[in-house]
Amino acid sequence: MNGPGDDDARDGRLESLLAEAQAAVAYSANALRSVRDRFRDAHTEQLAQLERLRDEVASVDHRATEGSATGVAGMAVAATTAGAADTAGAADLANGPDVATGSDAADATGAADATGAATAAEAGADDARIRVLRRDEAIAARVAGAEQSALARVELGIRSLEEAWLFLDPDDATLVTDPGGALTMTDVQMRIVEAQEAERTRLAREVHDGPAQALANAVFQVEVVERMLAREPVLAAAELRLLRELLRRELGDVRAFISQLRPPILADLGLEGAIRDAAESMTALLGIPVGVEVDPGIREIGEASQTVVLRIVQEAMQNVRRHADARRAAIRATHEDGRWIVEVRDDGRGFDVGAVAARGRRNFGLQFMRERAELIGAEFEVRSRPDGGTVVRIAIPRGAEESR
C-alpha cells in the first residue's frame, strides 16, 4: 500500500514530465518563430525584387512606346526628304553642275535613313528586353505567391504549437478527458468546437491557396494585357483567353466551396439525394462518370452522422478532382454486418500511403476526413497505391452516434 509520500513523489514526477513536455513545445514554437522571421525577411526581398521588375517593365514599355512614335516620325521625315531629293535632282539637271541642290538633299536623305535604322534597332532591342523582363516578372510573381502560401502554413504551425503549450498547462484541466470514462457533455462540446475551428482553418487555407491566389494572378495578367493591347493585340487576345479559362476554373472551385458550406441540402434532398448531387456536380466539373449506389436505409442514421458522411464524400470527391486524374469514380453506401459502409473510389494515379506516412507529410484533406469520422466513432481507412486508384472508406457502427 502506498503512503502519502509515495503519492507526492509520483505527482512530482508527473508534474516534472509535464513541464518538460511544455518546455519542449515552447522550444519548438520559438524555433519556428525564428524560421518565420527569416522567412519573412526573404519574402520581403522577393516582393521588393518583384516591384523592381514591374517598374523596369513599365519603364522599358514606356520607352518602347515613345521609340515607336519616333520611328514613325522618322519614316515620315525620310519620305519627305526623299521627295525633296528627287525634286532637287531634277533641279540639278536643269541648273547645271555648279548647283549642288540634289546632292545636299541626298545627303539629308541618307542621314534620315540612318536615324530611322538606329531607331528601329533600338526598338527591336527594347522588344527583346521587355519579353525577358515580363518572363522574369511572371516567375517572380509565382515565387512570391508560393512563399506567401508557405508563410501562412508556418504561421498556422506556430499557432498550433501555442495551443499545444496551453493544452499542457497543468493548471488547465478543461481539455483533459479521462480515457477510461465516458465522454461528458463538456467533452463532446469541446470536440465540436475543435472540429469547427479545424474546419475554419481548412477553409481559410483552401480559399487562400485557391481563389485568392488565382485572383492575384488574374490581376497580374490584366496588367500584362493592358500593356500589350496597343503594341501586340494578338498576344493580348491570347492572354485574355488564358485569363478567361483561369477565372472559369476558379469559379468552379468557389462553387465547390459553397457546396461544402450548404448543410441545408440534407434537409432538402436527404443524405442519398445529397450524395447524388455531389456526384452530379463532380461529373459536371470533370466530365467523367461518377457511379452512385446508396442503400435508401441510410436515412436511418442520425443527423450528425449524415453530416459527417456528406462532408467526407464531398472532400473525397474534391481529392479526386484535384489529384487523381481519374477516368471514372464511384460512391457506394451499403449496410453490412450491422455497420454502414461508405466508400468513394477512383481509378486515378493513386499514391503510396505508407511512404506519405513515413515521411511525416500531413495531408489536410485526409486529416479532415479522419477527424470527422472519429467524432461519430466511425472507422476511417484510405487504400491506395501508385497508378492503382484510391479508396476512401468509413465504417459507422450502428448506434455509434447515440453512444457519444
XYZ file of C-alpha atoms in Angstrom:
404
model
C 0.000 0.000 0.000
C 1.391 3.354 -0.960
C 1.711 6.113 1.603
C 1.217 9.841 1.152
C 4.918 10.257 0.450
C 4.772 7.865 -2.498
C 1.783 9.718 -3.956
C 3.572 13.050 -3.589
C 6.686 11.657 -5.282
C 4.651 10.255 -8.162
C 2.756 13.528 -8.577
C 6.062 15.377 -8.564
C 7.447 13.157 -11.322
C 4.312 13.618 -13.427
C 4.434 17.378 -12.999
C 8.105 17.343 -13.949
C 7.392 15.325 -17.094
C 4.513 17.632 -17.996
C 6.743 20.673 -17.504
C 9.385 19.018 -19.684
C 6.809 18.427 -22.405
C 5.646 22.025 -22.173
C 9.243 23.273 -22.377
C 9.837 21.117 -25.477
C 6.765 22.603 -27.163
C 7.882 26.119 -26.186
C 11.339 25.459 -27.641
C 9.780 24.219 -30.904
C 7.486 27.244 -31.071
C 10.408 29.640 -30.531
C 12.488 27.835 -33.170
C 9.601 28.052 -35.630
C 9.159 31.762 -34.863
C 12.839 32.286 -35.719
C 12.310 30.446 -39.006
C 9.184 32.535 -39.614
C 11.118 35.784 -39.109
C 13.882 34.748 -41.539
C 11.231 33.587 -43.997
C 9.523 36.990 -43.748
C 12.811 38.768 -44.493
C 13.395 36.592 -47.577
C 9.777 37.113 -48.678
C 10.144 40.883 -48.287
C 13.235 40.792 -50.517
C 11.306 38.769 -53.093
C 8.456 41.296 -53.072
C 10.969 44.138 -53.491
C 12.521 42.337 -56.466
C 9.047 41.873 -57.966
C 8.341 45.610 -57.598
C 11.681 46.467 -59.220
C 10.895 44.196 -62.163
C 7.452 45.743 -62.557
C 8.938 49.244 -62.507
C 11.556 48.230 -65.087
C 8.891 46.649 -67.311
C 6.845 49.861 -67.150
C 9.930 51.970 -67.935
C 11.023 49.878 -70.925
C 7.434 49.642 -72.152
C 7.103 53.439 -71.995
C 10.426 53.908 -73.797
C 9.397 51.408 -76.471
C 6.121 53.253 -77.000
C 7.957 56.561 -77.400
C 10.503 54.908 -79.706
C 7.693 53.588 -81.870
C 6.279 57.095 -82.229
C 9.757 58.463 -83.013
C 10.262 55.769 -85.629
C 7.028 56.679 -87.375
C 8.051 60.343 -87.396
C 11.483 59.392 -88.741
C 9.945 57.453 -91.604
C 7.772 60.438 -92.460
C 10.814 62.741 -92.466
C 12.738 60.267 -94.598
C 9.908 60.089 -97.103
C 9.636 63.878 -97.238
C 13.390 64.222 -97.632
C 13.446 61.623 -100.363
C 10.771 63.541 -102.229
C 12.783 66.705 -101.863
C 15.851 64.918 -103.139
C 14.019 63.835 -106.282
C 12.872 67.404 -106.887
C 16.323 68.769 -106.204
C 17.839 66.209 -108.549
C 15.628 67.441 -111.316
C 16.701 70.975 -110.480
C 20.360 69.929 -110.738
C 19.793 68.703 -114.269
C 18.203 71.993 -115.167
C 20.710 74.267 -113.419
C 23.929 72.556 -114.373
C 26.884 71.152 -112.471
C 27.590 74.324 -110.460
C 24.403 73.895 -108.376
C 24.572 71.184 -105.651
C 20.955 71.160 -104.533
C 20.359 67.467 -105.400
C 23.463 66.146 -103.667
C 22.672 68.086 -100.490
C 19.167 66.634 -100.401
C 20.588 63.161 -100.981
C 22.897 63.589 -98.021
C 19.907 64.607 -95.889
C 18.012 61.532 -97.065
C 20.912 59.272 -96.076
C 21.059 60.828 -92.626
C 17.324 60.357 -92.160
C 17.593 56.692 -93.246
C 20.413 56.137 -90.768
C 18.374 57.719 -87.981
C 15.375 55.523 -88.835
C 17.524 52.384 -88.860
C 19.015 53.260 -85.476
C 15.549 53.877 -84.052
C 14.310 50.545 -85.427
C 17.303 48.716 -83.952
C 16.695 50.343 -80.582
C 13.005 49.409 -80.702
C 13.916 45.805 -81.513
C 16.305 45.677 -78.558
C 13.584 47.090 -76.307
C 11.126 44.436 -77.536
C 13.572 41.655 -76.708
C 14.328 43.222 -73.335
C 10.682 43.607 -72.367
C 9.932 39.972 -73.259
C 12.725 38.846 -70.926
C 11.528 41.217 -68.204
C 7.933 40.005 -68.469
C 9.099 36.422 -68.166
C 11.178 37.292 -65.091
C 8.261 39.267 -63.652
C 5.885 36.301 -64.061
C 8.403 33.953 -62.412
C 8.946 36.370 -59.515
C 5.173 36.723 -59.026
C 4.745 32.933 -58.882
C 7.604 32.609 -56.387
C 6.141 35.383 -54.217
C 2.745 33.695 -54.249
C 4.239 30.327 -53.260
C 6.221 31.997 -50.468
C 3.113 33.722 -49.162
C 1.288 30.384 -49.031
C 4.223 28.707 -47.254
C 4.455 31.571 -44.766
C 0.771 31.132 -43.937
C 1.423 27.450 -43.198
C 4.320 28.356 -40.910
C 2.044 30.786 -39.051
C -0.535 28.006 -38.699
C 2.163 25.730 -37.260
C 3.136 28.377 -34.698
C -0.484 28.790 -33.606
C -0.838 25.025 -33.265
C 2.254 24.861 -31.025
C 0.957 27.758 -28.935
C -2.323 25.911 -28.455
C -0.423 22.738 -27.555
C 1.572 24.680 -24.939
C -1.675 25.903 -23.375
C -3.102 22.395 -23.513
C -0.129 21.100 -21.499
C -0.589 23.699 -18.761
C -1.005 21.637 -15.549
C -3.419 24.227 -14.159
C -5.806 23.871 -17.117
C -7.874 20.697 -16.997
C -10.653 21.812 -19.327
C -9.376 19.791 -22.295
C -8.334 16.662 -20.414
C -10.588 13.649 -20.610
C -10.355 10.503 -18.539
C -9.588 7.848 -21.184
C -11.255 5.202 -19.036
C -14.505 7.071 -18.544
C -17.419 8.087 -20.760
C -17.338 11.393 -22.581
C -19.172 14.136 -20.720
C -21.307 16.783 -22.407
C -18.435 19.250 -21.907
C -16.060 16.853 -23.689
C -18.463 16.479 -26.612
C -18.927 20.244 -26.874
C -15.164 20.765 -26.800
C -14.644 18.252 -29.590
C -17.315 20.016 -31.636
C -15.582 23.371 -31.083
C -12.233 21.841 -32.068
C -13.787 20.359 -35.216
C -15.349 23.715 -36.108
C -12.036 25.512 -35.658
C -10.247 22.888 -37.753
C -12.889 23.321 -40.453
C -12.499 27.112 -40.437
C -8.729 26.747 -40.678
C -9.054 24.304 -43.567
C -11.441 26.569 -45.473
C -9.230 29.602 -44.862
C -6.257 27.694 -46.254
C -8.260 26.414 -49.241
C -9.535 29.903 -50.083
C -6.056 31.412 -49.671
C -4.313 28.791 -51.803
C -7.137 28.597 -54.367
C -9.410 31.535 -55.294
C -7.357 34.224 -53.506
C -4.144 33.213 -55.259
C -5.962 32.868 -58.576
C -7.423 36.358 -58.269
C -3.969 37.764 -57.512
C -2.671 36.068 -60.662
C -5.650 37.402 -62.614
C -4.853 40.966 -61.538
C -1.282 40.459 -62.724
C -2.481 39.095 -66.085
C -4.826 42.050 -66.539
C -1.860 44.395 -66.043
C 0.126 42.440 -68.634
C -2.752 42.553 -71.146
C -3.204 46.272 -70.536
C 0.418 46.901 -71.544
C 0.207 44.613 -74.576
C -3.046 45.885 -76.104
C -1.569 48.776 -78.095
C 1.594 47.038 -79.290
C 0.766 43.315 -79.511
C -3.002 42.865 -79.879
C -2.703 39.216 -80.999
C -0.736 38.241 -77.890
C -3.102 40.317 -75.754
C -6.065 38.338 -77.112
C -4.280 35.072 -76.290
C -3.619 36.286 -72.725
C -7.291 37.229 -72.359
C -8.313 33.700 -73.390
C -5.965 32.248 -70.773
C -7.384 34.637 -68.188
C -10.935 33.600 -69.055
C -10.067 29.918 -68.597
C -8.354 30.656 -65.276
C -11.377 32.532 -63.933
C -13.757 29.858 -65.191
C -11.731 27.151 -63.433
C -11.581 29.116 -60.194
C -15.322 29.792 -60.383
C -15.751 26.017 -60.257
C -13.610 25.933 -57.096
C -15.682 28.676 -55.463
C -18.877 26.801 -56.283
C -17.348 23.691 -54.728
C -16.603 25.647 -51.533
C -20.178 26.942 -51.476
C -21.426 23.389 -51.903
C -19.388 22.308 -48.873
C -20.967 25.106 -46.815
C -24.551 24.070 -47.629
C -25.783 21.697 -44.892
C -29.429 22.576 -45.792
C -29.008 20.273 -48.788
C -29.525 17.395 -46.352
C -32.891 18.824 -45.311
C -33.848 19.444 -48.936
C -32.691 16.184 -50.543
C -31.823 13.799 -47.725
C -28.438 12.069 -47.494
C -28.972 9.890 -50.576
C -30.024 12.892 -52.665
C -27.125 14.970 -51.329
C -24.638 12.229 -52.276
C -26.111 12.030 -55.763
C -25.913 15.821 -56.025
C -22.200 15.690 -55.111
C -21.645 13.052 -57.790
C -23.505 15.063 -60.430
C -21.527 18.204 -59.548
C -18.255 16.326 -59.975
C -19.390 14.892 -63.313
C -20.217 18.421 -64.485
C -16.821 19.743 -63.363
C -14.608 16.900 -64.616
C -16.658 15.352 -67.402
C -16.124 11.822 -66.003
C -18.809 9.341 -64.936
C -19.384 9.048 -61.184
C -21.445 5.988 -60.265
C -23.675 6.064 -57.191
C -25.002 3.107 -55.184
C -26.799 4.112 -51.979
C -28.957 1.926 -49.744
C -32.086 4.047 -49.045
C -31.977 2.856 -45.430
C -29.012 5.126 -44.783
C -31.517 7.829 -43.901
C -31.927 5.984 -40.577
C -28.584 7.194 -39.194
C -28.583 10.305 -37.016
C -28.294 13.855 -38.278
C -24.709 14.316 -37.062
C -23.628 11.103 -38.790
C -25.362 12.163 -42.001
C -23.473 15.483 -41.948
C -20.167 13.672 -41.385
C -20.860 11.201 -44.222
C -21.730 14.003 -46.637
C -18.666 16.068 -45.711
C -16.343 13.094 -46.145
C -17.900 12.210 -49.509
C -17.535 15.832 -50.653
C -13.906 16.036 -49.500
C -13.053 12.695 -51.126
C -14.590 13.895 -54.397
C -12.569 17.121 -54.171
C -9.414 14.994 -53.813
C -10.441 13.116 -56.963
C -10.814 16.444 -58.776
C -7.519 17.906 -57.568
C -5.155 14.951 -57.566
C -6.458 11.743 -59.115
C -6.566 12.459 -62.861
C -9.208 9.720 -62.923
C -11.356 8.451 -65.793
C -14.192 7.334 -63.530
C -15.218 7.360 -59.890
C -17.897 5.713 -57.744
C -19.679 6.284 -54.421
C -21.193 3.358 -52.531
C -23.131 3.341 -49.249
C -24.355 -0.076 -48.020
C -25.316 -1.816 -44.791
C -23.020 -4.723 -43.975
C -22.724 -6.773 -40.773
C -24.501 -4.230 -38.631
C -22.438 -1.291 -39.947
C -22.922 1.352 -42.583
C -20.066 1.276 -45.083
C -19.463 4.341 -47.255
C -16.782 4.208 -49.954
C -15.517 6.681 -52.539
C -13.206 5.126 -55.117
C -11.486 6.251 -58.305
C -9.198 4.717 -60.937
C -6.713 7.605 -60.891
C -2.981 7.850 -60.271
C -3.141 6.896 -56.588
C -0.260 7.305 -54.126
C 1.866 5.349 -51.670
C 0.036 5.696 -48.342
C 2.895 4.150 -46.359
C 5.530 6.395 -47.927
C 3.487 9.523 -47.199
C 3.054 8.473 -43.560
C 6.744 7.551 -43.205
C 7.846 10.981 -44.464
C 5.584 12.586 -41.899
C 3.719 14.589 -44.528
C 0.370 15.982 -43.446
C -2.480 15.762 -45.879
C -5.071 18.188 -44.564
C -7.875 16.640 -46.609
C -7.234 13.174 -45.184
C -6.790 14.623 -41.706
C -10.112 16.446 -42.025
C -11.923 13.258 -43.037
C -10.302 11.174 -40.293
C -11.185 13.691 -37.575
C -14.765 13.904 -38.805
C -15.105 10.123 -38.717
C -13.671 9.926 -35.195
C -16.267 12.409 -33.956
C -19.032 9.847 -34.565
C -16.987 6.787 -33.607
C -16.566 5.608 -37.203
C -13.562 3.759 -38.605
C -11.695 5.579 -41.354
C -9.412 3.964 -43.913
C -7.611 5.006 -47.100
C -6.360 2.352 -49.529
C -4.214 3.426 -52.468
C -1.113 2.613 -54.464
C 0.688 4.398 -57.306
C -1.269 4.033 -60.569
C -3.766 1.866 -58.702
C -6.509 4.320 -57.801
C -7.713 5.256 -54.320
C -10.475 4.079 -51.992
C -11.673 6.212 -49.067
C -13.766 4.109 -46.663
C -15.649 4.800 -43.451
C -17.488 2.214 -41.343
C -20.166 3.511 -38.969
C -21.241 1.050 -36.228
C -24.968 1.028 -35.556
C -25.718 3.298 -32.620
C -22.232 4.821 -32.650
C -23.599 8.351 -32.658
C -26.045 7.738 -29.812
C -23.284 6.377 -27.593
C -21.182 9.529 -27.775
